[in-house]
Short mmCIF file of C-alpha atoms and ligand atoms in Angstrom, two decimals:
data_model
loop_
_atom_site.label_atom_id
_atom_site.label_comp_id
_atom_site.label_asym_id
_atom_site.label_seq_id
_atom_site.Cartn_x
_atom_site.Cartn_y
_atom_site.Cartn_z
CA UNK A 4 0.00 0.00 0.00
CA UNK A 5 1.61 3.33 -1.00
CA UNK A 6 2.07 5.92 1.73
CA UNK A 7 0.00 9.03 1.15
CA UNK A 8 0.05 12.31 3.08
CA UNK A 9 -2.76 14.86 2.70
CA UNK A 10 -2.44 18.27 4.39
CA UNK A 11 -5.34 19.35 6.63
CA UNK A 12 -4.54 23.07 6.90
CA UNK A 13 -1.99 25.37 5.19
CA UNK A 14 0.36 25.30 8.21
CA UNK A 15 -0.19 22.25 10.37
CA UNK A 16 -1.62 18.73 10.37
CA UNK A 17 -1.92 16.00 7.73
CA UNK A 18 -3.56 12.61 7.32
CA UNK A 19 -1.12 9.76 6.66
CA UNK A 20 -2.41 6.52 5.12
CA UNK A 21 -0.64 3.39 3.90
CA UNK A 22 1.06 2.26 7.13
CA UNK A 23 -0.20 -0.56 9.38
CA UNK A 24 0.93 0.30 12.91
CA UNK A 25 0.22 -3.27 14.10
CA UNK A 26 3.22 -4.52 12.10
CA UNK A 27 6.93 -3.70 12.48
CA UNK A 28 7.73 -0.66 10.36
CA UNK A 29 10.23 -0.72 7.50
CA UNK A 30 13.01 1.89 7.40
CA UNK A 31 11.19 3.58 4.53
CA UNK A 32 7.99 3.82 6.59
CA UNK A 33 9.82 5.32 9.56
CA UNK A 34 11.50 7.82 7.22
CA UNK A 35 8.12 8.74 5.70
CA UNK A 36 6.62 9.42 9.14
CA UNK A 37 9.62 11.54 10.14
CA UNK A 38 9.50 13.52 6.89
CA UNK A 39 5.76 14.05 7.30
CA UNK A 40 6.30 15.22 10.87
CA UNK A 41 9.04 17.67 9.87
CA UNK A 42 6.69 19.18 7.31
CA UNK A 43 3.27 19.06 9.04
CA UNK A 44 4.14 18.66 12.79
CA UNK A 45 0.91 16.67 13.36
CA UNK A 46 0.00 13.42 11.58
CA UNK A 47 -3.33 11.61 11.85
CA UNK A 48 -3.24 7.86 11.08
CA UNK A 49 -6.87 6.68 10.91
CA UNK A 50 -8.06 3.11 11.51
CA UNK A 51 -5.20 1.91 13.74
CA UNK A 52 -6.86 -0.65 16.05
CA UNK A 53 -3.80 -1.40 18.17
CA UNK A 54 -2.89 -3.02 21.50
CA UNK A 55 -0.71 -1.36 24.14
CA UNK A 56 2.21 -3.61 23.10
CA UNK A 57 1.82 -2.55 19.45
CA UNK A 58 1.74 1.11 20.46
CA UNK A 59 4.95 0.72 22.50
CA UNK A 60 6.69 -1.10 19.62
CA UNK A 61 5.62 1.60 17.13
CA UNK A 62 6.85 4.34 19.48
CA UNK A 63 10.30 2.71 19.74
CA UNK A 64 10.91 3.69 16.09
CA UNK A 65 11.04 7.37 17.07
CA UNK A 66 13.52 7.55 19.93
CA UNK A 67 13.82 6.64 23.62
CA UNK A 68 10.50 6.70 25.44
CA UNK A 69 9.66 9.10 28.23
CA UNK A 70 7.67 7.72 31.14
CA UNK A 71 4.10 9.03 31.51
CA UNK A 72 3.44 12.35 33.20
CA UNK A 73 1.22 10.94 35.94
CA UNK A 74 3.00 13.03 38.53
CA UNK A 75 0.06 13.28 40.90
CA UNK A 76 -0.61 9.56 40.94
CA UNK A 77 0.79 6.81 43.09
CA UNK A 78 2.17 3.80 41.20
CA UNK A 79 -0.48 1.60 42.85
CA UNK A 80 -3.18 3.68 41.14
CA UNK A 81 -1.90 3.21 37.58
CA UNK A 82 -4.43 1.73 35.18
CA UNK A 83 -1.88 1.31 32.39
CA UNK A 84 1.78 0.34 32.08
CA UNK A 85 3.63 3.35 33.59
CA UNK A 86 5.30 4.06 30.22
CA UNK A 87 1.91 5.36 29.10
CA UNK A 88 0.36 8.68 29.98
CA UNK A 89 -3.22 7.74 30.81
CA UNK A 90 -5.28 10.30 28.91
CA UNK A 91 -8.63 9.04 30.18
CA UNK A 92 -11.20 9.87 32.83
CA UNK A 93 -10.92 6.39 34.39
CA UNK A 94 -9.40 4.93 37.54
CA UNK A 95 -7.59 1.59 37.69
CA UNK A 96 -10.93 -0.23 37.95
CA UNK A 97 -12.12 1.52 34.76
CA UNK A 98 -14.58 3.65 36.76
CA UNK A 99 -15.02 7.32 35.87
CA UNK A 100 -13.22 9.69 38.25
CA UNK A 101 -15.41 11.62 40.67
CA UNK A 102 -15.85 15.35 40.12
CA UNK A 103 -13.56 16.28 43.03
CA UNK A 104 -10.93 13.56 42.50
CA UNK A 105 -7.50 15.19 42.65
CA UNK A 106 -6.33 13.17 39.62
CA UNK A 107 -9.20 14.71 37.65
CA UNK A 108 -8.28 18.18 38.98
CA UNK A 109 -4.68 17.69 37.87
CA UNK A 110 -5.68 16.42 34.40
CA UNK A 111 -7.79 19.52 33.77
CA UNK A 112 -4.44 21.24 33.11
CA UNK A 113 -4.57 19.51 29.70
CA UNK A 114 -7.27 21.99 28.73
CA UNK A 115 -4.61 24.73 28.69
CA UNK A 116 -2.30 25.16 25.68
CA UNK A 117 0.91 23.28 26.44
CA UNK A 118 3.84 21.29 25.09
CA UNK A 119 4.12 17.82 26.65
CA UNK A 120 6.76 17.38 29.36
CA UNK A 121 8.07 20.94 28.95
CA UNK A 122 8.43 20.75 32.75
CA UNK A 123 11.25 18.23 32.27
CA UNK A 124 14.90 19.06 31.63
CA UNK A 125 14.74 16.89 28.49
CA UNK A 126 11.30 17.71 27.10
CA UNK A 127 9.22 15.57 24.75
CA UNK A 128 9.79 14.99 21.05
CA UNK A 129 6.81 13.05 19.68
CA UNK A 130 3.58 12.35 21.50
CA UNK A 131 1.66 9.40 20.06
CA UNK A 132 -1.98 9.30 21.15
CA UNK A 133 -4.26 6.37 20.45
CA UNK A 134 -8.03 6.83 20.51
CA UNK A 135 -9.34 3.63 22.12
CA UNK A 136 -12.72 5.03 23.26
CA UNK A 137 -13.71 8.47 21.99
CA UNK A 138 -16.64 10.76 22.75
CA UNK A 139 -19.13 12.06 20.23
CA UNK A 140 -19.47 15.53 21.77
CA UNK A 141 -16.51 17.75 22.71
CA UNK A 142 -13.06 16.38 23.52
CA UNK A 143 -11.36 17.67 20.36
CA UNK A 144 -7.59 17.99 20.57
CA UNK A 145 -6.36 21.27 19.10
CA UNK A 146 -2.85 21.84 17.81
CA UNK A 147 -1.14 25.19 17.20
CA UNK A 148 1.88 25.64 14.92
CA UNK A 149 4.69 27.30 16.91
CA UNK A 150 6.85 27.61 13.75
CA UNK A 151 4.27 29.57 11.79
CA UNK A 152 3.60 31.64 14.93
CA UNK A 153 7.32 32.45 15.23
CA UNK A 154 7.60 33.31 11.52
CA UNK A 155 4.68 35.76 11.83
CA UNK A 156 6.35 37.82 14.58
CA UNK A 157 7.86 41.16 13.62
CA UNK A 158 11.66 41.46 13.53
CA UNK A 159 11.82 43.56 16.71
CA UNK A 160 9.97 40.93 18.71
CA UNK A 161 12.09 38.16 17.22
CA UNK A 162 15.25 40.00 18.31
CA UNK A 163 13.85 40.67 21.78
CA UNK A 164 12.94 37.06 22.50
CA UNK A 165 15.88 35.32 20.78
CA UNK A 166 17.82 34.52 23.98
CA UNK A 167 15.07 34.57 26.61
CA UNK A 168 14.89 31.66 29.07
CA UNK A 169 11.66 30.58 30.75
CA UNK A 170 11.01 28.43 33.80
CA UNK A 171 8.51 25.58 33.42
CA UNK A 172 6.77 23.50 36.09
CA UNK A 173 3.52 21.56 36.53
CA UNK A 174 2.97 23.73 39.59
CA UNK A 175 2.63 26.80 37.33
CA UNK A 176 0.16 25.27 34.84
CA UNK A 177 -2.08 23.69 37.45
CA UNK A 178 -1.77 26.80 39.58
CA UNK A 179 -3.41 28.78 36.77
CA UNK A 180 -6.54 26.69 37.42
CA UNK A 181 -6.27 27.05 41.18
CA UNK A 182 -4.98 23.53 41.81
CA UNK A 183 -2.29 23.27 44.48
CA UNK A 184 -3.02 20.07 46.41
CA UNK A 185 0.41 18.50 46.27
CA UNK A 186 2.07 16.09 48.64
CA UNK A 187 5.53 17.22 49.83
CA UNK A 188 7.29 14.52 47.79
CA UNK A 189 5.37 15.58 44.67
CA UNK A 190 6.46 19.19 45.12
CA UNK A 191 10.05 17.96 45.31
CA UNK A 192 9.78 16.44 41.82
CA UNK A 193 8.17 19.56 40.36
CA UNK A 194 11.05 22.02 40.72
CA UNK A 195 11.04 24.46 37.77
CA UNK A 196 13.29 23.69 34.81
CA UNK A 197 14.69 26.21 32.30
CA UNK A 198 14.07 26.28 28.56
CA UNK A 199 14.78 28.64 25.70
CA UNK A 200 11.75 30.57 24.46
CA UNK A 201 12.99 30.28 20.87
CA UNK A 202 14.26 26.92 19.70
CA UNK A 203 15.47 25.55 16.39
CA UNK A 204 14.15 22.24 15.14
CA UNK A 205 17.05 19.81 14.68
CA UNK A 206 15.83 18.27 11.42
CA UNK A 207 13.64 20.89 9.73
CA UNK A 208 15.91 23.77 10.80
CA UNK A 209 12.85 25.94 11.50
CA UNK A 210 12.68 28.22 14.51
CA UNK A 211 9.67 28.04 16.82
CA UNK A 212 8.22 29.50 20.00
CA UNK A 213 8.63 27.13 22.93
CA UNK A 214 5.49 28.19 24.75
CA UNK A 215 3.55 26.13 27.29
CA UNK A 216 1.08 26.62 30.13
CA UNK A 217 3.86 25.18 32.31
CA UNK A 218 5.78 28.48 32.02
CA UNK A 219 5.85 30.45 35.28
CA UNK A 220 8.37 33.20 34.55
CA UNK A 221 11.08 34.57 32.25
CA UNK A 222 14.52 34.72 33.86
CA UNK A 223 15.52 38.28 34.79
CA UNK A 224 12.01 39.70 34.32
CA UNK A 225 9.51 40.78 36.97
CA UNK A 226 7.03 37.92 37.08
CA UNK A 227 3.83 39.85 36.21
CA UNK A 228 5.58 41.41 33.20
CA UNK A 229 6.84 37.99 32.13
CA UNK A 230 3.45 36.34 32.47
CA UNK A 231 1.58 39.08 30.65
CA UNK A 232 4.10 38.82 27.79
CA UNK A 233 3.80 35.01 27.70
CA UNK A 234 0.03 35.45 27.61
CA UNK A 235 0.34 37.85 24.64
CA UNK A 236 2.62 35.45 22.77
CA UNK A 237 0.28 32.54 23.47
CA UNK A 238 -2.68 34.52 22.18
CA UNK A 239 -0.71 35.35 19.03
CA UNK A 240 0.45 31.75 18.56
CA UNK A 241 -2.98 30.16 18.95
CA UNK A 242 -4.85 32.29 16.42
CA UNK A 243 -7.17 30.20 14.26
CA UNK A 244 -4.89 30.37 11.20
CA UNK A 245 -2.18 28.48 13.09
CA UNK A 246 -4.53 25.83 14.57
CA UNK A 247 -5.76 22.39 13.51
CA UNK A 248 -8.65 21.03 15.60
CA UNK A 249 -8.87 17.23 15.62
CA UNK A 250 -12.23 15.57 16.13
CA UNK A 251 -11.54 12.02 17.26
CA UNK A 252 -12.78 8.88 15.52
CA UNK A 253 -12.21 5.57 17.27
CA UNK A 254 -8.79 4.03 16.41
CA UNK A 255 -7.26 7.30 15.26
CA UNK A 256 -3.57 7.42 16.07
CA UNK A 257 -2.37 11.03 16.24
CA UNK A 258 1.31 11.96 16.41
CA UNK A 259 2.53 15.46 17.17
CA UNK A 260 5.94 17.06 17.52
CA UNK A 261 6.14 18.90 20.84
CA UNK A 262 9.19 20.79 19.57
CA UNK A 263 7.04 22.55 16.98
CA UNK A 264 3.51 22.67 18.43
CA UNK A 265 1.31 23.32 21.45
CA UNK A 266 -1.94 21.45 22.03
CA UNK A 267 -4.95 21.38 24.34
CA UNK A 268 -8.04 19.22 24.84
CA UNK A 269 -11.46 20.82 24.70
CA UNK A 270 -14.11 20.30 27.34
CA UNK A 271 -16.32 17.19 27.24
CA UNK A 272 -18.75 15.53 29.65
CA UNK A 273 -16.14 13.53 31.54
CA UNK A 274 -18.47 12.80 34.47
CA UNK A 275 -20.92 10.82 32.30
CA UNK A 276 -19.05 9.60 29.21
CA UNK A 277 -15.90 7.49 28.96
CA UNK A 278 -12.97 8.81 26.94
CA UNK A 279 -9.96 6.49 26.86
CA UNK A 280 -6.91 7.78 24.98
CA UNK A 281 -3.44 6.39 25.61
CA UNK A 282 -0.27 8.34 25.02
CA UNK A 283 3.28 7.23 24.49
CA UNK A 284 6.01 9.83 24.28
CA UNK A 285 9.59 10.02 23.03
CA UNK A 286 12.32 12.25 24.42
CA UNK A 287 13.91 15.11 22.52
CA UNK A 288 17.68 15.17 22.00
CA UNK A 289 18.58 16.98 25.23
CA UNK A 290 18.05 20.11 27.36
CA UNK A 291 17.31 23.33 25.46
CA UNK A 292 19.53 25.21 27.89
CA UNK A 293 22.10 24.29 30.56
CA UNK A 294 20.51 23.73 33.98
CA UNK A 295 22.07 24.75 37.27
CA UNK A 296 23.17 21.93 39.52
CA UNK A 297 20.41 21.13 42.02
FE1 FE2 B 303 -0.58 17.08 26.50
#
C-alpha cells in the first residue's frame, strides 16, 4: 500500500495513510513518518486498532521513550503500564473519576495550551496518542503551529525574544486553574526547569516559539511582566490560522511534535461519558539550555 500524506490546513496537520501500525515498520515507513512530521508537525493515522504492546513497539521507532506524566498519581493507582500517559477519565478499575478527584483536577491542566513534558529538563519529542474510546461531543484535541507563529512575529519581537529563558513546572500550569493540592514529595519532583523561548528544530531547521502553560516566569524579568508577555505570545500563537482542531474517531492514532507545536483538549462531559486515549512519548535530543546543579 503506497504511503499518502494529505495536508489538513496550510500550516499544520496532515492525514497519513498506507502504514499498518500493528506490524513492524520498515526503514522507509519510519522515514516517511519523520519527513511528514518535519513538514506538518501533526499526523493523523486513521483506523489503527492497536494493542498497548503494538503502540509501545511503534513508538520505539522514534527515539527513547519518556515515562508518563502521571506526577500526581501513586504507582499503585496506575491503570496502564507506567510508560503510558493515561489520557482518560478512568481509575484503575475503569470507573469514571469523581468530580472532586485530585487526579481529575490535575488532568484539567490539559485543557490549557501546552507542550508535553516541557516541565522536564529533556522535554518531549513526539507524542503518540491512540483513541481507544472516543466521545461524540466535545473532547477535540487542538494543535497550534509554533513555527508559523514564530515566523509571523515582527523582527523587533524576534530579536527581543531570541535569547530569553523561561522556567517551566507543573505547579505553574495547574496553579493557573487554582490547583495546588500536592504532597511534599510531589512538590520535590516539580522544581522548575529552564528552557529557551525560541528553539530551532534539529531536522527541519525551522525556529519556533517554545510556549507552554507550564511556564511560570522569564529569567531576569519581573514575574507579572513575564506572564503578561507570555500570555500575549500565546494569544498570538494560537490564532485560528495556526490551529488544527482534531475531532476524534475511534482508532485514530495522532502523532505530534512537541518541539514545533502546542496542544490542548477541549471540554467534554467527563463525568458521564468514557474517553480512553493512551499516550506514548519520546524524548527530545537533550536540554534546550544548561541547567544549574540542584
Ligand atoms: Fe498534553
